[in-house]
Amino acid sequence: MRPAPHTDKVLVLDFGSQVTQLIARRVREAGVYCGILPCTAPDGRIREFGPGAIVLSGGPASTTWKTAPGAPPAVFDLGVPILGVCYGQQTICAQMGGAVETSDRREFGRAFIEVEAGCALFEGLWAPGERHQVWMSHGDRVARLPEGFRAVATSEGSPFAAIADDERRIYGVQFHPEVVHTPDGARLLANFVRRVAGLPGGWSMAAFRGQAVAAIRERVGSGRVVLGLSGGVDSSVAALLLHEAVGDRLACVFVDHGLLRLGEARQVERLFRGRYDIPLTVRDASGFFLDKLRGVADPERKRRIVGAAFIDVFEAEARKIGGAEFLGQGTLYPDVIESVSFHGGPSATIKSHHNVGGLPERMNMKLVEPLRELFKDEVRELGRELGLPEAMVGRHPFPGPGLAIRIPGEIAAGKLRILRKADAIYIEELRAAGLYDAIWQAFAVLLPVRTVGVMGDERTYEHVCALRAVTATDGMTADYYPFDHAFLGRVASRIVNEVRGINRVVYDITSKPPGTIEWE
């Protein structure tokens, strides 16, 4: 599907940083459309994008290496404002006649910069003589500036923590403004795109909605579309947007693989058939999936089995519907980025554990991907714009394999029943306590161990249930949620008393590094 037009846009060139996507999200939050291309993109592709400004991301390489990636010539030839972040700053200096060296004082984590001079990038934000917290992550540093540049901020480990060439509108920062650990970082990026680049900012979900509906109608014409509806945020929003564009020429297929949460299939059916009157086929294939998973313990094998089985069931149901030449998918921008990312860094593998498989070419259908320009938070915003209930819009992420990877070890129908009840109690208590929306993702896990306990006057030998709740910023990192003991005690008591098969509840309090949101 042809993307919606954007007359004012920013291009981020990805050098492999695991937080490159955050740069684009911060720019969009400033009301300016932003796209990402790998740093290996040819000059022609960069010129075709037509950026009004360019940001060079961080990355794991060192410009002191002979094989270090650099910015394509078009970056400097277009004459648009440029901002280099971390490695991006270093490659600007290395490519424009400066020098970069291995630092004898590396900076990782929280740091402080001293603002030495004013510049357009800092205008209205930071003033000379001020000290500000930032987030650093570098082992190299700029040793000599190219001609025309000056230092505008320093840190203990970086004599050139921020540099500026106001005449050419080229700037560099050694720190990462895109992460929340740099408190003023989002405002600095907004300064760059709005003040320095002069981009007016008209990127909004209301505007996107109208553009996307028009693009879908142009793409589909009088044809029909079939969509695999999972009940998750992405497919639900895609379904509403497609239905607004083509009406009853959209048919949705919901495959109940038996690995869903308590009552989820009924909720999806009531919402899309009852409230939105969208043509919906519901296929209960739980027995088929459980047969396929029998005896399988490895989580990656489970993912592949669930993905392949889903394709088989969906394809059979789509064939029964007949007449659809277009396949709707809830592909998001991070998925698009992954398919073209610069494979020199961790960003290329961050999402690999979320995916369970793709639809085969044998279906011979044309794709319609109305969300392929959006990040997850933007999809939620679009869902609100389309009137999707908040309970669905704000739903915690739920992986395609569902409960299959929240039961380590072999899957069995009895284990699924136990886990569904425990998970439902946990989520119910989170909502009752007003905590659900403060948490990125919460779920129960049925551990592959049993413990001896005493309940009443008899011994028990039953399962251990683990509870997990993490806070996250943009889903890139995760930290445990600090529940008070009263809440945990209440949840544990309910689960042990109400769920036969569990006699102990534990809470996971480990923090997770970037990219490891799911329980594996």
CSV table of N, CA, C and O in Angstrom, one decimal, residues 376-433:
chain,number,residue,atom,x,y,z
A,376,LYS,N,3.9,1.4,18.1
A,376,LYS,CA,2.8,0.8,18.9
A,376,LYS,C,2.0,1.9,19.7
A,376,LYS,O,0.8,1.8,19.7
A,377,ASP,N,2.6,2.9,20.2
A,377,ASP,CA,1.9,3.9,20.9
A,377,ASP,C,1.0,4.7,20.0
A,377,ASP,O,-0.1,5.1,20.3
A,378,GLU,N,1.4,4.9,18.7
A,378,GLU,CA,0.6,5.5,17.7
A,378,GLU,C,-0.6,4.7,17.3
A,378,GLU,O,-1.7,5.2,17.0
A,379,VAL,N,-0.4,3.4,17.3
A,379,VAL,CA,-1.5,2.5,17.0
A,379,VAL,C,-2.6,2.6,18.1
A,379,VAL,O,-3.8,2.7,17.8
A,380,ARG,N,-2.1,2.7,19.3
A,380,ARG,CA,-3.1,2.9,20.4
A,380,ARG,C,-3.9,4.2,20.3
A,380,ARG,O,-5.1,4.3,20.5
A,381,GLU,N,-3.1,5.3,19.9
A,381,GLU,CA,-3.7,6.6,19.7
A,381,GLU,C,-4.7,6.5,18.5
A,381,GLU,O,-5.8,7.1,18.6
A,382,LEU,N,-4.4,5.8,17.5
A,382,LEU,CA,-5.3,5.6,16.4
A,382,LEU,C,-6.5,4.8,16.8
A,382,LEU,O,-7.7,5.1,16.4
A,383,GLY,N,-6.3,3.8,17.6
A,383,GLY,CA,-7.5,3.1,18.1
A,383,GLY,C,-8.5,4.0,18.9
A,383,GLY,O,-9.7,3.8,18.7
A,384,ARG,N,-7.9,4.9,19.7
A,384,ARG,CA,-8.8,5.8,20.4
A,384,ARG,C,-9.5,6.7,19.4
A,384,ARG,O,-10.7,7.0,19.5
A,385,GLU,N,-8.8,7.2,18.4
A,385,GLU,CA,-9.4,8.0,17.3
A,385,GLU,C,-10.5,7.3,16.6
A,385,GLU,O,-11.6,7.9,16.2
A,386,LEU,N,-10.4,5.9,16.5
A,386,LEU,CA,-11.4,5.1,15.8
A,386,LEU,C,-12.6,4.7,16.8
A,386,LEU,O,-13.5,4.0,16.3
A,387,GLY,N,-12.4,5.0,18.0
A,387,GLY,CA,-13.5,4.6,19.0
A,387,GLY,C,-13.3,3.2,19.6
A,387,GLY,O,-14.3,2.7,20.2
A,388,LEU,N,-12.2,2.6,19.5
A,388,LEU,CA,-12.0,1.3,20.1
A,388,LEU,C,-12.0,1.5,21.6
A,388,LEU,O,-11.4,2.4,22.2
A,389,PRO,N,-12.7,0.6,22.4
A,389,PRO,CA,-12.8,0.7,23.8
A,389,PRO,C,-11.4,0.8,24.5
A,389,PRO,O,-10.5,0.1,24.1
A,390,GLU,N,-11.3,1.5,25.6
A,390,GLU,CA,-10.0,1.7,26.2
A,390,GLU,C,-9.5,0.4,26.8
A,390,GLU,O,-8.3,0.2,26.8
A,391,ALA,N,-10.4,-0.5,27.2
A,391,ALA,CA,-9.9,-1.8,27.7
A,391,ALA,C,-9.1,-2.6,26.6
A,391,ALA,O,-8.2,-3.3,26.9
A,392,MET,N,-9.5,-2.3,25.3
A,392,MET,CA,-8.8,-3.0,24.2
A,392,MET,C,-7.6,-2.2,23.8
A,392,MET,O,-6.5,-2.7,23.6
A,393,VAL,N,-7.7,-0.9,23.8
A,393,VAL,CA,-6.6,0.0,23.4
A,393,VAL,C,-5.4,-0.1,24.4
A,393,VAL,O,-4.3,-0.2,23.9
A,394,GLY,N,-5.7,-0.2,25.7
A,394,GLY,CA,-4.6,-0.2,26.6
A,394,GLY,C,-4.2,-1.6,27.1
A,394,GLY,O,-3.5,-1.8,28.1
A,395,ARG,N,-4.7,-2.6,26.3
A,395,ARG,CA,-4.4,-4.0,26.7
A,395,ARG,C,-2.9,-4.3,26.7
A,395,ARG,O,-2.2,-3.9,25.8
A,396,HIS,N,-2.4,-5.0,27.7
A,396,HIS,CA,-1.0,-5.4,27.7
A,396,HIS,C,-0.6,-6.3,26.5
A,396,HIS,O,-1.4,-7.0,26.0
A,397,PRO,N,0.6,-6.2,26.1
A,397,PRO,CA,1.1,-7.0,25.0
A,397,PRO,C,0.9,-8.5,25.3
A,397,PRO,O,1.1,-8.9,26.4
A,398,PHE,N,0.4,-9.3,24.3
A,398,PHE,CA,0.2,-10.7,24.5
A,398,PHE,C,0.8,-11.4,23.2
A,398,PHE,O,0.3,-11.1,22.1
A,399,PRO,N,1.8,-12.2,23.4
A,399,PRO,CA,2.5,-12.8,22.2
A,399,PRO,C,1.6,-13.8,21.4
A,399,PRO,O,0.7,-14.3,22.0
A,400,GLY,N,1.9,-13.9,20.2
A,400,GLY,CA,1.2,-14.9,19.3
A,400,GLY,C,1.1,-16.3,19.9
A,400,GLY,O,0.0,-16.9,19.8
A,401,PRO,N,2.1,-16.8,20.5
A,401,PRO,CA,2.0,-18.2,21.0
A,401,PRO,C,1.2,-18.2,22.3
A,401,PRO,O,0.9,-19.3,22.9
A,402,GLY,N,0.8,-17.1,22.8
A,402,GLY,CA,-0.1,-17.0,24.0
A,402,GLY,C,0.5,-17.8,25.2
A,402,GLY,O,1.6,-17.6,25.6
A,403,LEU,N,-0.4,-18.5,25.8
A,403,LEU,CA,0.0,-19.2,27.1
A,403,LEU,C,1.0,-20.3,26.9
A,403,LEU,O,1.5,-20.9,27.8
A,404,ALA,N,1.2,-20.7,25.6
A,404,ALA,CA,2.2,-21.8,25.3
A,404,ALA,C,3.6,-21.5,25.9
A,404,ALA,O,4.3,-22.4,26.3
A,405,ILE,N,4.0,-20.2,25.9
A,405,ILE,CA,5.3,-19.8,26.4
A,405,ILE,C,5.2,-19.3,27.8
A,405,ILE,O,6.2,-18.9,28.4
A,406,ARG,N,4.0,-19.4,28.4
A,406,ARG,CA,3.9,-19.0,29.8
A,406,ARG,C,3.6,-20.3,30.7
A,406,ARG,O,3.3,-20.2,31.8
A,407,ILE,N,3.8,-21.4,30.0
A,407,ILE,CA,3.9,-22.7,30.7
A,407,ILE,C,5.2,-23.4,30.2
A,407,ILE,O,5.2,-24.1,29.3
A,408,PRO,N,6.3,-23.1,30.9
A,408,PRO,CA,7.6,-23.7,30.5
A,408,PRO,C,7.4,-25.2,30.6
A,408,PRO,O,6.8,-25.8,31.6
A,409,GLY,N,7.9,-25.9,29.6
A,409,GLY,CA,7.7,-27.4,29.6
A,409,GLY,C,6.5,-27.8,28.7
A,409,GLY,O,6.0,-27.0,27.9
A,410,GLU,N,6.1,-29.0,28.9
A,410,GLU,CA,5.1,-29.5,28.0
A,410,GLU,C,3.7,-28.9,28.3
A,410,GLU,O,3.4,-28.6,29.5
A,411,ILE,N,2.9,-28.7,27.3
A,411,ILE,CA,1.6,-28.1,27.4
A,411,ILE,C,0.6,-29.2,27.6
A,411,ILE,O,0.6,-30.2,27.0
A,412,ALA,N,-0.4,-28.9,28.5
A,412,ALA,CA,-1.5,-29.9,28.7
A,412,ALA,C,-2.8,-29.0,29.0
A,412,ALA,O,-2.7,-27.9,29.5
A,413,ALA,N,-3.9,-29.6,28.6
A,413,ALA,CA,-5.2,-28.9,28.8
A,413,ALA,C,-5.4,-28.5,30.3
A,413,ALA,O,-5.9,-27.4,30.6
A,414,GLY,N,-5.0,-29.4,31.2
A,414,GLY,CA,-5.2,-29.1,32.6
A,414,GLY,C,-4.3,-28.0,33.1
A,414,GLY,O,-4.8,-27.1,33.9
A,415,LYS,N,-3.1,-27.9,32.6
A,415,LYS,CA,-2.2,-26.8,32.9
A,415,LYS,C,-2.8,-25.5,32.4
A,415,LYS,O,-2.7,-24.4,33.1
A,416,LEU,N,-3.4,-25.5,31.2
A,416,LEU,CA,-3.9,-24.3,30.7
A,416,LEU,C,-5.1,-23.8,31.5
A,416,LEU,O,-5.2,-22.6,31.7
A,417,ARG,N,-5.9,-24.7,32.0
A,417,ARG,CA,-7.1,-24.3,32.8
A,417,ARG,C,-6.6,-23.6,34.1
A,417,ARG,O,-7.1,-22.6,34.5
A,418,ILE,N,-5.6,-24.2,34.7
A,418,ILE,CA,-5.0,-23.7,35.9
A,418,ILE,C,-4.5,-22.3,35.7
A,418,ILE,O,-4.8,-21.3,36.5
A,419,LEU,N,-3.7,-22.1,34.7
A,419,LEU,CA,-3.0,-20.8,34.4
A,419,LEU,C,-4.0,-19.8,34.0
A,419,LEU,O,-3.9,-18.6,34.5
A,420,ARG,N,-5.0,-20.1,33.2
A,420,ARG,CA,-6.1,-19.1,32.9
A,420,ARG,C,-6.7,-18.5,34.1
A,420,ARG,O,-6.9,-17.3,34.2
A,421,LYS,N,-7.1,-19.4,35.1
A,421,LYS,CA,-7.8,-18.9,36.3
A,421,LYS,C,-6.8,-18.0,37.1
A,421,LYS,O,-7.3,-17.0,37.6
A,422,ALA,N,-5.6,-18.5,37.3
A,422,ALA,CA,-4.6,-17.7,38.1
A,422,ALA,C,-4.4,-16.3,37.4
A,422,ALA,O,-4.4,-15.3,38.1
A,423,ASP,N,-4.2,-16.3,36.1
A,423,ASP,CA,-3.9,-15.1,35.4
A,423,ASP,C,-5.1,-14.1,35.5
A,423,ASP,O,-4.9,-12.9,35.6
A,424,ALA,N,-6.3,-14.7,35.4
A,424,ALA,CA,-7.5,-13.8,35.4
A,424,ALA,C,-7.6,-13.2,36.8
A,424,ALA,O,-8.0,-12.0,36.9
A,425,ILE,N,-7.3,-13.9,37.9
A,425,ILE,CA,-7.4,-13.3,39.2
A,425,ILE,C,-6.3,-12.2,39.3
A,425,ILE,O,-6.6,-11.1,39.9
A,426,TYR,N,-5.2,-12.4,38.8
A,426,TYR,CA,-4.1,-11.4,38.9
A,426,TYR,C,-4.5,-10.2,38.2
A,426,TYR,O,-4.4,-9.0,38.7
A,427,ILE,N,-5.0,-10.3,36.9
A,427,ILE,CA,-5.4,-9.1,36.2
A,427,ILE,C,-6.6,-8.4,36.8
A,427,ILE,O,-6.6,-7.2,36.8
A,428,GLU,N,-7.5,-9.2,37.3
A,428,GLU,CA,-8.7,-8.6,38.0
A,428,GLU,C,-8.2,-7.7,39.2
A,428,GLU,O,-8.7,-6.6,39.4
A,429,GLU,N,-7.3,-8.2,40.0
A,429,GLU,CA,-6.8,-7.5,41.1
A,429,GLU,C,-6.0,-6.3,40.7
A,429,GLU,O,-6.1,-5.2,41.4
A,430,LEU,N,-5.3,-6.3,39.6
A,430,LEU,CA,-4.5,-5.2,39.1
A,430,LEU,C,-5.5,-4.1,38.7
A,430,LEU,O,-5.3,-2.9,39.1
A,431,ARG,N,-6.6,-4.4,38.1
A,431,ARG,CA,-7.6,-3.4,37.7
A,431,ARG,C,-8.3,-2.9,38.9
A,431,ARG,O,-8.5,-1.6,39.0
A,432,ALA,N,-8.6,-3.7,39.8
A,432,ALA,CA,-9.3,-3.3,41.0
A,432,ALA,C,-8.5,-2.3,41.8
A,432,ALA,O,-9.0,-1.4,42.5
A,433,ALA,N,-7.1,-2.5,41.8
A,433,ALA,CA,-6.2,-1.6,42.6
A,433,ALA,C,-5.8,-0.4,41.8
A,433,ALA,O,-5.1,0.5,42.2
